[in-house]
XYZ file of C-alpha atoms in Angstrom:
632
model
C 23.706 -69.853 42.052
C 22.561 -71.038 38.603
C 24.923 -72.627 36.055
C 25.293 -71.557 32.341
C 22.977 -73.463 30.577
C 23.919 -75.515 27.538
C 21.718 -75.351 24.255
C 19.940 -78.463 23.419
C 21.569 -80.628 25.940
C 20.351 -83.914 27.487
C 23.548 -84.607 29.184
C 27.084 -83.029 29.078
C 27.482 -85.238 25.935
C 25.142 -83.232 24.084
C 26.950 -79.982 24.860
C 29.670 -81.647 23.255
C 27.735 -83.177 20.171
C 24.428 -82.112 19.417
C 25.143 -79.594 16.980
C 21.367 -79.254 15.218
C 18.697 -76.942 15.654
C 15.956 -78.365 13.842
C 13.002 -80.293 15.711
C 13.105 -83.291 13.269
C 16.803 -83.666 13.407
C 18.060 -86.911 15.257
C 19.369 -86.255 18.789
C 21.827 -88.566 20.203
C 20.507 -90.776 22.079
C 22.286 -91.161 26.020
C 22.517 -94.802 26.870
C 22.509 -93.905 31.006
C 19.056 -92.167 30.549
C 16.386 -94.152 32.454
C 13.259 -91.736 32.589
C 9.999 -92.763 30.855
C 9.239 -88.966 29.944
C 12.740 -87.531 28.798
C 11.814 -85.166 25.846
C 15.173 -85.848 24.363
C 14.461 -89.520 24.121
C 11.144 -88.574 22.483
C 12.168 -87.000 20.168
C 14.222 -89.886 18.903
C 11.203 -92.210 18.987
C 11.431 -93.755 14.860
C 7.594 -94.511 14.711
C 5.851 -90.863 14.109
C 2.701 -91.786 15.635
C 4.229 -92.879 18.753
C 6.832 -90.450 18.960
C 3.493 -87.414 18.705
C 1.893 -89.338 21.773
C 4.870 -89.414 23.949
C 5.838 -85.524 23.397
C 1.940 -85.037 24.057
C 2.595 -86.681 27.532
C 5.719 -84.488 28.086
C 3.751 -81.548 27.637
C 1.277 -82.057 30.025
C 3.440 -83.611 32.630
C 5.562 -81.402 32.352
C 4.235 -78.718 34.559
C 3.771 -80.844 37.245
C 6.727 -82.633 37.972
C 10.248 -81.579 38.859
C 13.749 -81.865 36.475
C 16.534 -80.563 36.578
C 16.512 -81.281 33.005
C 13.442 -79.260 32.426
C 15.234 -76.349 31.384
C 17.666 -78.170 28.669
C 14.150 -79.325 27.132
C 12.945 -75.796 26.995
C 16.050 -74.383 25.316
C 15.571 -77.155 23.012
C 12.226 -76.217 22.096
C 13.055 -72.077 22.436
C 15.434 -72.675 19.633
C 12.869 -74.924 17.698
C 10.378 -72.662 18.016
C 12.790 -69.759 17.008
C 13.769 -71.480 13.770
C 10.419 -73.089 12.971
C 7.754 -70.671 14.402
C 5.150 -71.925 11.805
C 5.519 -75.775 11.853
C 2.357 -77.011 13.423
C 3.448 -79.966 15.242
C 4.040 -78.768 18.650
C 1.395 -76.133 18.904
C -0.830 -79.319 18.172
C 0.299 -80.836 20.846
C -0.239 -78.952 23.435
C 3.238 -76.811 23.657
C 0.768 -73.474 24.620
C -1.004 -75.301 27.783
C 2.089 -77.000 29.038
C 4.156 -72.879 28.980
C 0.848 -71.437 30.402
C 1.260 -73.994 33.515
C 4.837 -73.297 33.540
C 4.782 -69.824 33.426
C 1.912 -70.270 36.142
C 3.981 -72.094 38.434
C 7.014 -70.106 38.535
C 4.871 -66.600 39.249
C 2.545 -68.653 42.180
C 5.319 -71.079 43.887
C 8.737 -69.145 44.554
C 10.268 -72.332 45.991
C 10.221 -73.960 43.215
C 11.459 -71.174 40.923
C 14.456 -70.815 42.948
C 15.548 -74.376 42.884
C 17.758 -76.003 40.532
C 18.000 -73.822 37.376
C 13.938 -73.485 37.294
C 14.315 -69.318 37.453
C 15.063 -69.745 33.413
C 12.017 -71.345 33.028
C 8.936 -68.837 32.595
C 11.430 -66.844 30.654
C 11.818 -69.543 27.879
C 7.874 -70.637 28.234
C 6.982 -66.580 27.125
C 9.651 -66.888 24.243
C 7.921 -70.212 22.753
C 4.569 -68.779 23.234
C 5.688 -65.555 21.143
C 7.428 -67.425 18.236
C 4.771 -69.628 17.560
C 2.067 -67.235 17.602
C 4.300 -64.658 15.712
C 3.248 -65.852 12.002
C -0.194 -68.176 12.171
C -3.215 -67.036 13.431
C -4.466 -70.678 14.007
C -1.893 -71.211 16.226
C -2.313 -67.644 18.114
C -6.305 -68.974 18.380
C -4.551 -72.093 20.023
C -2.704 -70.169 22.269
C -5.368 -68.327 23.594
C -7.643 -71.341 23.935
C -5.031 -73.009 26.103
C -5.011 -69.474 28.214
C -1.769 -68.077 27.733
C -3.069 -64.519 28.226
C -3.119 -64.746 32.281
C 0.209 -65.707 32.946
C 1.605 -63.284 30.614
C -0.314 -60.510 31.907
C 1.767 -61.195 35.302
C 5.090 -61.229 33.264
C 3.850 -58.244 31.812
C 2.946 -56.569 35.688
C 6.699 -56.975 36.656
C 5.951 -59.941 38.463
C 9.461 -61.588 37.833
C 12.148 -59.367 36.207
C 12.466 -56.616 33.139
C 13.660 -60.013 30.978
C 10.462 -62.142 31.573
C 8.718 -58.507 31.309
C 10.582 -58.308 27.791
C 9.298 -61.541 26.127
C 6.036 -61.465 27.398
C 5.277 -57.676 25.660
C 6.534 -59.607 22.494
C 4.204 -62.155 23.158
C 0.759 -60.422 23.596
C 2.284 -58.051 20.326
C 1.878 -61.375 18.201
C -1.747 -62.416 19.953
C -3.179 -58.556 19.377
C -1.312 -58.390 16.053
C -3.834 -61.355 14.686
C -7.561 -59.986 14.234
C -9.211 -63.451 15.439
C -7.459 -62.899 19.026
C -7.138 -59.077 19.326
C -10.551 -59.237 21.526
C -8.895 -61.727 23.650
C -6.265 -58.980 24.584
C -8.693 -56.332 24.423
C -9.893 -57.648 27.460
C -7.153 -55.955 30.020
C -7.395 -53.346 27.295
C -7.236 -50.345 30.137
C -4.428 -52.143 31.836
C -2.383 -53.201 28.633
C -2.528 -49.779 27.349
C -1.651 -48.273 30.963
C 1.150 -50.835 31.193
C 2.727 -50.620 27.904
C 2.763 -46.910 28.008
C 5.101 -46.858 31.777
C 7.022 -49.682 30.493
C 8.013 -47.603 26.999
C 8.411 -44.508 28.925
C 10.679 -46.240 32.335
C 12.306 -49.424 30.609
C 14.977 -47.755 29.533
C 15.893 -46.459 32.804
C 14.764 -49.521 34.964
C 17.261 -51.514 32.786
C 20.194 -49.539 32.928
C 19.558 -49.256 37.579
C 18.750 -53.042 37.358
C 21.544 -54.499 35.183
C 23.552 -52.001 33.330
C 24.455 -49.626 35.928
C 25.279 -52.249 38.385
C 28.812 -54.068 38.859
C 29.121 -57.193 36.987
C 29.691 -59.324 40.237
C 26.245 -57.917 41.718
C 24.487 -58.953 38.629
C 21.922 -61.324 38.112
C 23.463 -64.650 36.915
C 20.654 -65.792 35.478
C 20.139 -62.306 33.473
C 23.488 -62.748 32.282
C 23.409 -66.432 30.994
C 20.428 -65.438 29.197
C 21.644 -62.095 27.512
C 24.741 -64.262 26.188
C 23.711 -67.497 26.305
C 26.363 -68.769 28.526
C 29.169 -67.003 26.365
C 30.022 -63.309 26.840
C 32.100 -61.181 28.868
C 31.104 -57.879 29.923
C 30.947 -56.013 27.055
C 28.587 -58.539 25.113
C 26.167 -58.559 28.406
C 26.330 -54.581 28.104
C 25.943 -54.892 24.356
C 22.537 -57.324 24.716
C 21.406 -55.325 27.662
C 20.987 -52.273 25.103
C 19.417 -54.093 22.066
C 17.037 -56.400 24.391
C 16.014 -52.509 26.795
C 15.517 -51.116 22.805
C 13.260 -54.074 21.714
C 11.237 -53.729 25.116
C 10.547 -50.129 24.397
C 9.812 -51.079 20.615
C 7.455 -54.060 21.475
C 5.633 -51.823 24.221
C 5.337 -49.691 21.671
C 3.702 -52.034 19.223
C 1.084 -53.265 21.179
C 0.053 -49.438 21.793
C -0.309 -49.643 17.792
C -2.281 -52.622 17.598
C -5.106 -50.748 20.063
C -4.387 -47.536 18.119
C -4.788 -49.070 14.545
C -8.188 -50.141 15.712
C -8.949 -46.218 17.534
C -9.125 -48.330 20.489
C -7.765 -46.165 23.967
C -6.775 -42.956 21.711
C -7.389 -40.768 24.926
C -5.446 -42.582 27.372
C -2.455 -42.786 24.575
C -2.593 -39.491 23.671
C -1.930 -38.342 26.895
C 0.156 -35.053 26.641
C 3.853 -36.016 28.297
C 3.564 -39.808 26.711
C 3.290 -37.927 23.274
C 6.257 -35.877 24.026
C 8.273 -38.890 25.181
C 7.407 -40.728 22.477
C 8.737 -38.078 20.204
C 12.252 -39.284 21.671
C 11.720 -42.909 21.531
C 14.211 -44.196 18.841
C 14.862 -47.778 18.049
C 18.354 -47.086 17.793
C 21.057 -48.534 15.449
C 20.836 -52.150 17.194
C 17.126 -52.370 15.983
C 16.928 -50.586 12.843
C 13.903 -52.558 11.304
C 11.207 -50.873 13.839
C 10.208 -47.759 13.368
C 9.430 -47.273 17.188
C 7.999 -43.738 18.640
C 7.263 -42.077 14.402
C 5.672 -45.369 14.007
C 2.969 -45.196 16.741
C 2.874 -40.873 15.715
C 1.557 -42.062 11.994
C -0.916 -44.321 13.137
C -2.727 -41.384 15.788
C -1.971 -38.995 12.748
C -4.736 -40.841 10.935
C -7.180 -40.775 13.453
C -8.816 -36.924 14.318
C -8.110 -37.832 18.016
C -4.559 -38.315 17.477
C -4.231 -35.278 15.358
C -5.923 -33.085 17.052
C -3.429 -33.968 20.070
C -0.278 -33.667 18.435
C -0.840 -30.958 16.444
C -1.619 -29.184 20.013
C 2.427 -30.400 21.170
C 4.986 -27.821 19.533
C 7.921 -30.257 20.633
C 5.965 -33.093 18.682
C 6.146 -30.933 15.533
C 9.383 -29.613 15.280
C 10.970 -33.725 16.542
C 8.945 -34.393 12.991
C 10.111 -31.601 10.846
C 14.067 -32.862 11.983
C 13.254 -36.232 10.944
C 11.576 -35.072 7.616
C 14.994 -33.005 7.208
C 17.219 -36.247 8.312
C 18.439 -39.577 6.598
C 16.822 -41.343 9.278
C 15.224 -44.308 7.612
C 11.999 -43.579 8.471
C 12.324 -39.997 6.894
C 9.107 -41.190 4.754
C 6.844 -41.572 8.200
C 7.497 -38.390 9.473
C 6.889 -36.272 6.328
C 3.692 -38.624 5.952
C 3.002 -37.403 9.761
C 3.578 -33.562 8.488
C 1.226 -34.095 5.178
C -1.680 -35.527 7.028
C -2.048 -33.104 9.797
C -1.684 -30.171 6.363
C -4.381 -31.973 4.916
C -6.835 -31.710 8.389
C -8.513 -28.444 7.937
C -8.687 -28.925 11.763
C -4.945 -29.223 12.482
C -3.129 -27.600 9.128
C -3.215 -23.758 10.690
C -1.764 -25.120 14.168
C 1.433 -26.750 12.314
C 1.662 -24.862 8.964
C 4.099 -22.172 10.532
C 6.376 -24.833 11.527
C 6.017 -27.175 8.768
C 6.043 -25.429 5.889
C 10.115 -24.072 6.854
C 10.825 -27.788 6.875
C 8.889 -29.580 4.127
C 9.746 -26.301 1.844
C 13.213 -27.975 1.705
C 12.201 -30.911 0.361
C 9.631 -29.946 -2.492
C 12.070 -30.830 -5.297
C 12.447 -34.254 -4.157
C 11.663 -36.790 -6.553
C 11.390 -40.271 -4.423
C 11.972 -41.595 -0.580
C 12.343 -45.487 -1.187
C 9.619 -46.539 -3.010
C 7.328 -43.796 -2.311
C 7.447 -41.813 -5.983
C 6.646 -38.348 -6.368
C 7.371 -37.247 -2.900
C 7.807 -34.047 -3.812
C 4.892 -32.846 -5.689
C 2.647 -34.243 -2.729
C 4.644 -32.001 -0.421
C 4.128 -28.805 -3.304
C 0.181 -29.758 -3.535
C -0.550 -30.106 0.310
C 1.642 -26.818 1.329
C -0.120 -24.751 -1.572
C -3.356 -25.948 -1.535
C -5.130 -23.022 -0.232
C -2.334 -20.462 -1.564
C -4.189 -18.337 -3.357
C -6.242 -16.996 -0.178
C -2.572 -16.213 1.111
C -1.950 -14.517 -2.291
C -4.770 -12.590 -2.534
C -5.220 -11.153 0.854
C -7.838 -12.988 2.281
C -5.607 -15.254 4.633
C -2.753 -14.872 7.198
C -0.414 -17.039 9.152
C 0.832 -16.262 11.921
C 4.274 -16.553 10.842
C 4.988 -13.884 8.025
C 8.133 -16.108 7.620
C 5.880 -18.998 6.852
C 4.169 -16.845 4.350
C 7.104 -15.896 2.761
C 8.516 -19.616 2.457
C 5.097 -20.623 0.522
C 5.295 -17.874 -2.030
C 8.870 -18.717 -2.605
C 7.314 -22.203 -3.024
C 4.644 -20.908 -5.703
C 7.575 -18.984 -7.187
C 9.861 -22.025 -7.657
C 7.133 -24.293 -8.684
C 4.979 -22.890 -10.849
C 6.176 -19.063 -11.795
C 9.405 -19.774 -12.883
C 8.641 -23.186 -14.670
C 6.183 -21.133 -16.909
C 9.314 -18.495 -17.495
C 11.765 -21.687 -18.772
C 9.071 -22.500 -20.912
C 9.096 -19.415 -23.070
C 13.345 -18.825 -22.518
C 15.047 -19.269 -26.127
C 18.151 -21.577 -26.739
C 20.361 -18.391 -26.813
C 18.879 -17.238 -23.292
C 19.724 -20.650 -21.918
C 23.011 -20.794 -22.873
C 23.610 -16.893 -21.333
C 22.437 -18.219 -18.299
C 24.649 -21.393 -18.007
C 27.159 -18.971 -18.207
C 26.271 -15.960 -15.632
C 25.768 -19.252 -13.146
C 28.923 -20.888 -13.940
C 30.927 -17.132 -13.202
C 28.849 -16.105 -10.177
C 29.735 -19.682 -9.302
C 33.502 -19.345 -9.252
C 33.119 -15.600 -8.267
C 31.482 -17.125 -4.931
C 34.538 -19.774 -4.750
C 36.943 -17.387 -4.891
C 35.762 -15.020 -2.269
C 35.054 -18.022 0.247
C 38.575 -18.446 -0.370
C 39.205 -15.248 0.493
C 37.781 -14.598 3.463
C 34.550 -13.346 2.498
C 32.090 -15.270 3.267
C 28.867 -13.241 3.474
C 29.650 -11.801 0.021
C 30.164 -15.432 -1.605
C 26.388 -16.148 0.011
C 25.323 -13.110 -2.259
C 27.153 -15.161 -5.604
C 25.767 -17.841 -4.780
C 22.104 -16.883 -4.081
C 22.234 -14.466 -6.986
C 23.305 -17.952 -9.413
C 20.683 -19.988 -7.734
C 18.111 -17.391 -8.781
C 19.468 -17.256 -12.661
C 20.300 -21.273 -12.288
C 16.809 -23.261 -14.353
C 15.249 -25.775 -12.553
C 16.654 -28.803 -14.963
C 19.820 -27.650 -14.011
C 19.921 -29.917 -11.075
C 23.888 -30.724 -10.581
C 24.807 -27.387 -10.986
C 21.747 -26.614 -8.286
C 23.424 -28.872 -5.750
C 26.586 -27.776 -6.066
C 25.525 -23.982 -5.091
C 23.328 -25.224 -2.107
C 25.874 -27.655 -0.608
C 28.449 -24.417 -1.437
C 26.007 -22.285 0.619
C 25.604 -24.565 3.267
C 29.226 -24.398 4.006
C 29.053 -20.432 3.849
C 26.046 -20.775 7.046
C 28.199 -22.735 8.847
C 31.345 -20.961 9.112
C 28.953 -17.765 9.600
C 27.370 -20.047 12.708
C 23.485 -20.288 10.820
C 22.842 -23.987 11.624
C 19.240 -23.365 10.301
C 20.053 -21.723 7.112
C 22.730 -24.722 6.338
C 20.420 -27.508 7.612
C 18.415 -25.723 4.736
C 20.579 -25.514 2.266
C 22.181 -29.013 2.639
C 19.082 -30.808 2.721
C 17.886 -28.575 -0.498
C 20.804 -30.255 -2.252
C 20.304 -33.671 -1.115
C 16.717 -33.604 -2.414
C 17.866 -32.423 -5.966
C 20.928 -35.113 -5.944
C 20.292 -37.871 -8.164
C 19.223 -40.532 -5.431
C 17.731 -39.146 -2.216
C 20.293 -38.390 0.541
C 23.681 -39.367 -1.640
C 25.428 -36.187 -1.723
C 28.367 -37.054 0.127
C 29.594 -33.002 0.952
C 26.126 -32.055 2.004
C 25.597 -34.639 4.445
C 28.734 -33.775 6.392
C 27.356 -30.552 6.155
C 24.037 -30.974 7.283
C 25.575 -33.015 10.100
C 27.540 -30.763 11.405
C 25.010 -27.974 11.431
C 22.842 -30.272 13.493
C 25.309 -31.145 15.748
C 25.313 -27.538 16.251
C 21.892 -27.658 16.786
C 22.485 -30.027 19.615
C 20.717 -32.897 18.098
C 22.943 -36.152 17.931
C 20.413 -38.442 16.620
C 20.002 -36.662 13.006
C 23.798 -35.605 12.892
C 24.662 -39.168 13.668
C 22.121 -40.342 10.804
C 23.917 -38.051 7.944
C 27.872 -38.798 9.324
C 27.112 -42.443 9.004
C 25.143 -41.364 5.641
C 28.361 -39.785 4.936
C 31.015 -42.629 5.467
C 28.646 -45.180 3.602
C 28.855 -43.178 0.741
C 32.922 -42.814 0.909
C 32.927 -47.005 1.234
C 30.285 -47.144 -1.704
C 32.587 -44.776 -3.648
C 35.748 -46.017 -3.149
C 38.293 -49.141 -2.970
C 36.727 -50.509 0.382
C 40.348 -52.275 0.435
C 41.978 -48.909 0.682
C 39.122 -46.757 2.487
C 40.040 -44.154 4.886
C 37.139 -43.004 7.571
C 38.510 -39.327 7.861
C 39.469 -38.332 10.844
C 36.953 -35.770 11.668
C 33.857 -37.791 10.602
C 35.298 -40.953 13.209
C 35.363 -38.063 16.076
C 31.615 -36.885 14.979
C 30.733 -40.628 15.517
C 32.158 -40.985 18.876
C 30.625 -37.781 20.079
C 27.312 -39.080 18.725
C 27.372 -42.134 19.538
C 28.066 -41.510 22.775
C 25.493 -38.671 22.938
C 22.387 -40.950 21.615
C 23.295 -44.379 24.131
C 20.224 -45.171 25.032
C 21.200 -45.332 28.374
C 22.594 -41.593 28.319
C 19.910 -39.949 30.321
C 19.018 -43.004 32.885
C 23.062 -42.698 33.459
C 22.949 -39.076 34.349
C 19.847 -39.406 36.110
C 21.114 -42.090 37.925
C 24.083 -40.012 39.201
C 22.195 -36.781 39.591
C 20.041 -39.033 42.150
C 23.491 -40.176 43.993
C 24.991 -36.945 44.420
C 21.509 -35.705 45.629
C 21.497 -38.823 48.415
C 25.751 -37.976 49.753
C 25.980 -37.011 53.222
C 28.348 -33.851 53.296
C 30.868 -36.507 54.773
C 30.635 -38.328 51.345
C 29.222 -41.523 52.614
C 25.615 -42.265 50.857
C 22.154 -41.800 53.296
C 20.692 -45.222 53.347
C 17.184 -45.271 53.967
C 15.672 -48.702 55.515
C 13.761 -51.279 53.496
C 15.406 -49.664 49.920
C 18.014 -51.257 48.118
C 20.330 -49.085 46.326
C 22.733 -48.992 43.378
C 25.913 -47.848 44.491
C 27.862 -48.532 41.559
C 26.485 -46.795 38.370
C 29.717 -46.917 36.769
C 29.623 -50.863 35.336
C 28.222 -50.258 32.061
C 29.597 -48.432 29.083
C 30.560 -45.027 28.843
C 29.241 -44.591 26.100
C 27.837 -46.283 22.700
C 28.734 -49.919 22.117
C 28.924 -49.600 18.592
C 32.136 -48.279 17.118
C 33.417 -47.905 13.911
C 36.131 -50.937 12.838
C 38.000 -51.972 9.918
C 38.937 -48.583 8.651
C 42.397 -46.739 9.189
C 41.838 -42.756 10.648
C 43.155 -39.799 8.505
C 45.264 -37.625 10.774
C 47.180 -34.592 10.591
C 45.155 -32.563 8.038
C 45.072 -28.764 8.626
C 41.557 -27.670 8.936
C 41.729 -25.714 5.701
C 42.503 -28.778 3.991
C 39.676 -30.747 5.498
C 37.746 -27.502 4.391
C 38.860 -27.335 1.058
C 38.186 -31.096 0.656
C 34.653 -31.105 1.391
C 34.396 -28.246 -1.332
């Protein structure tokens, strides 16, 4: 069995010692070491000129001789390489030849992968090859000159495991990212696309009957050492496992983007159930920074092809109009999704009945991010052929569609021409009706009567004026409440997001996202109501003495439920044990069929999310009319 492998080591002394990560930084030199080629030695070679000739040699001997230490020089360079991706020194010296050969070997000659600790080996050659080619083009050109393509393509087939499967992906993502080597991938374009599409669809699941569902004693030691670098118990393997399964669905992803970007293979990616699984495909909270399944959606919604496809797939829509509604962070790309098929004569009729309930919430917005003016590009691509609904001469199929756009024209145009022309006098009448049908709403929520308090306060929205925004939010997030005690998640996902678009930075009213949370989590969708709880809390830390902070009681059970309820490995778990149960002999014993290897322990990894909430003490004890009376 492999050992744990030490970083940058030469000899147990540099375990011990070598505490640097940089390429130029001076490595110990061992005393015993008697090899011509050590790499270590190298690298402590004073003269420059010779010290670039002798690494040269390593490189290209490399591949063709046999050390044990072979693997301590790769970690060496994999964390070189992952600290200085755009220094040009190695790639100049052949670095992408010598991994190509390595890589090359250990897919063609399964002797010598197994021996010694050479299995770690085409694992760390992919990783080098995709940090160094991440950044420079010039050194991607390099990399493709010294044919790195073919032995990644095997990675990529599954020759080896899901891990060297895993940094290979990342690694053809750099060389099609760069426009002077796209046409170098392009040429396994059928396969890549074919390949990247089962790997973001099944990775999820082969990872969790590979490594996460097994026992930790039947695991791969290698696998292991790598996901925790030699230090790690089970929970950091399980932990890794789920952030390196996410970035393997993310990176598949990516190079489907780089073909897309260029409307390269739309028909084969806009296959029907890929668009509906990618709908689901969610980068998670352990890789936040890619934008995953809505980021591939945008990119088809700018092509006709992709359009035309999605605006054909209902669940495709509606996964959108949540996300619009959501403080997921890439809110911005799904509402951009939503505007461009509204803007494609083509598409807008085929969506507008399911858009228009959505993105009618979110008209009064005033900026996502950056992005200003959200809201008036929602108001001008929902009403831009209006007045053929207003005069007759068009219909939607949704009469409730209809009815949301006039309210729209209504809001946006009808009554801003009204506050125009109100006195001072009538302005200060109204403050006043809203502020009484205000507290006459409070006070019959408080008694019990909760469809008459949704009359008080839809009659003071109505009398409220637009630039009346607190007061606004107040009597939507009041609302909101009154849906979901009367169990209308719809109507409170509606009215909480309404008053989160009017609050004076996007998504920062801290009673409506608890609301809107738990109206989706009676919706049954975790992902969104796990968005707005943790929305929620970070407000409460932002608002209060951290030192002091309390994470109430309820919200830390919401996050548990959703946590648990968006693991990535959720599904693969229950599919796993669906499969069991359907393989049990009445006797309880499992049918083994010849020549297949089964899991028979699905219960190793976690039982739910790996990420839990720390640091914070739990409110208990609170009646639920207090809790109810505090989010008032």
């Amino acid at each position: 069995m492999p050992i744990r492998i030490p970083v940058l080591s030469h000899s147990s002394m540099y375990s011990q010692q070598n505490n640097t990560t940089g390429k130029n930084a001076k490595i110990p030199a061992d005393p015993t070491c008697t090899k011509p080629c050590c790499f270590f030695c190298n690298m402590n070679e004073p003269e420059p000129f010779l010290r670039r000739a002798k690494i040269a040699k390593f490189f290209k001997n490399m591949p063709h001789c046999d050390d044990q230490e072979h693997v301590l020089a790769l970690s060496s360079l994999w964390k070189i390489a992952m600290t200085q991706p755009n220094d040009p020194e190695f790639p100049s010296l052949g670095i992408f030849k010598c991994m190509a050969n390595l890589i090359h070997r250990g897919i063609n000659d399964r002797d010598w992968l197994l021996r010694d600790q050479n299995i770690y080996i085409p694992y760390y050659a992919a990783h080098i090859i995709g940090s160094y080619t991440m950044n420079k083009a010039q050194f991607a050109v390099k990399a493709v000159r010294s044919g790195v393509v073919p032995p990644l393509m095997e990675l990529m087939r599954g020759k080896i495991s899901w891990v060297e499967q895993r940094v290979a992906v990342r690694a053809l993502g750099h060389l099609a990212s760069h426009e002077r080597t796209f046409e170098a991938i392009a040429l396994y374009e059928e396969e890549i696309v074919n390949l990247a599409m089962e790997i973001a669809s099944t990775c999820l699941d082969a990872v969790y009957v590979k490594f996460v569902g097994v026992k930790d004693i039947k695991r791969l030691k290698y696998h292991c050492d790598l996901l925790t670098r030699g230090v790690g118990g089970l929970e950091i393997e399980n932990r890794k496992a789920e952030e390196w399964a996410s970035q393997l669905q993310c990176w598949s992803i990516h190079l489907l983007l780089c073909f897309a970007c260029k409307q390269r293979s739309l028909n084969s990616i806009c296959n029907e159930n890929f668009l509906e699984d990618l709908c689901e495909m969610w980068s998670g909270l352990a890789n936040r920074s890619s934008p995953a399944g809505i980021g591939l959606i945008r990119t088809l919604c700018y092509t006709k092809i992709g359009r035309k496809s999605i605006a054909d797939l209902k669940e495709v829509i509606e996964s959108l109009c949540n996300i619009s509604r959501s403080s997921d962070d890439w809110q911005y790309m799904a509402i951009h999704c939503l505007l461009l098929l509204l803007k494609d004569p083509e598409t807008r009729y085929k969506v507008i009945d399911f858009a228009a309930l959505s993105l009618a919430d979110l008209v009064e917005i005033r900026s996502i991010g950056k992005r200003e003016k959200a809201g008036e590009a929602i108001t001008q691509a929902l009403l831009q052929d209006f007045h053929k609904i207003k005069y007759g001469n068009l219909k939607l199929k949704s009469t409730r569609a209809e009815k949301v756009l006039k309210e729209i024209w209504d809001l946006k145009v009808e009554r801003r021409k009204t506050e125009k022309l109100m006195s001072e006098e009538e302005i200060r009448e109204r403050k006043m009706l809203v502020a009484l049908l205000k507290q006459e709403g409070n006070h019959k929520f408080w008694s019990g009567d909760i469809e008459e308090a949704v009359t008080k306060y839809s009659k003071g929205l109505d009398l409220c004026l637009l630039k009346m925004r607190k007061e606004r939010v107040v009597l939507y997030s009041n609302r909101a409440q009154c849906h979901l005690l009367l169990k209308d998640p719809e109507a409170a996902i509606s009215d909480s997001t309404r008053a989160l678009s009017l609050s004076g930075r996007v998504n920062s009213h801290s009673k409506s996202l608890w609301r809107r949370s738990q109206a989706y989590d009676m919706k049954g969708l975790a992902k969104e109501s796990l968005m707005d709880c943790l929305m929620f809390i970070n407000g409460r830390m932002k608002g209060e003495d951290t030192k002091y902070l309390k994470i109430p009681y309820y919200a830390a059970r919401m996050i548990n439920k959703q946590m648990n309820a968006t693991w990535i490995f959720a599904s693969s778990k229950s599919k796993t044990c669906n499969d069991q149960e359907e393989r049990r002999e009445p006797n309880g014993r499992d049918k083994v069929d010849k020549g297949v290897m089964e899991i028979k322990d699905n219960n190793g990894g976690l039982p739910g999310a790996s990420t839990t909430v720390k640091g914070a003490w739990i409110a208990k004890g609170r009646s639920r009319r207090k809790l109810e009376r505090a989010g008032r």
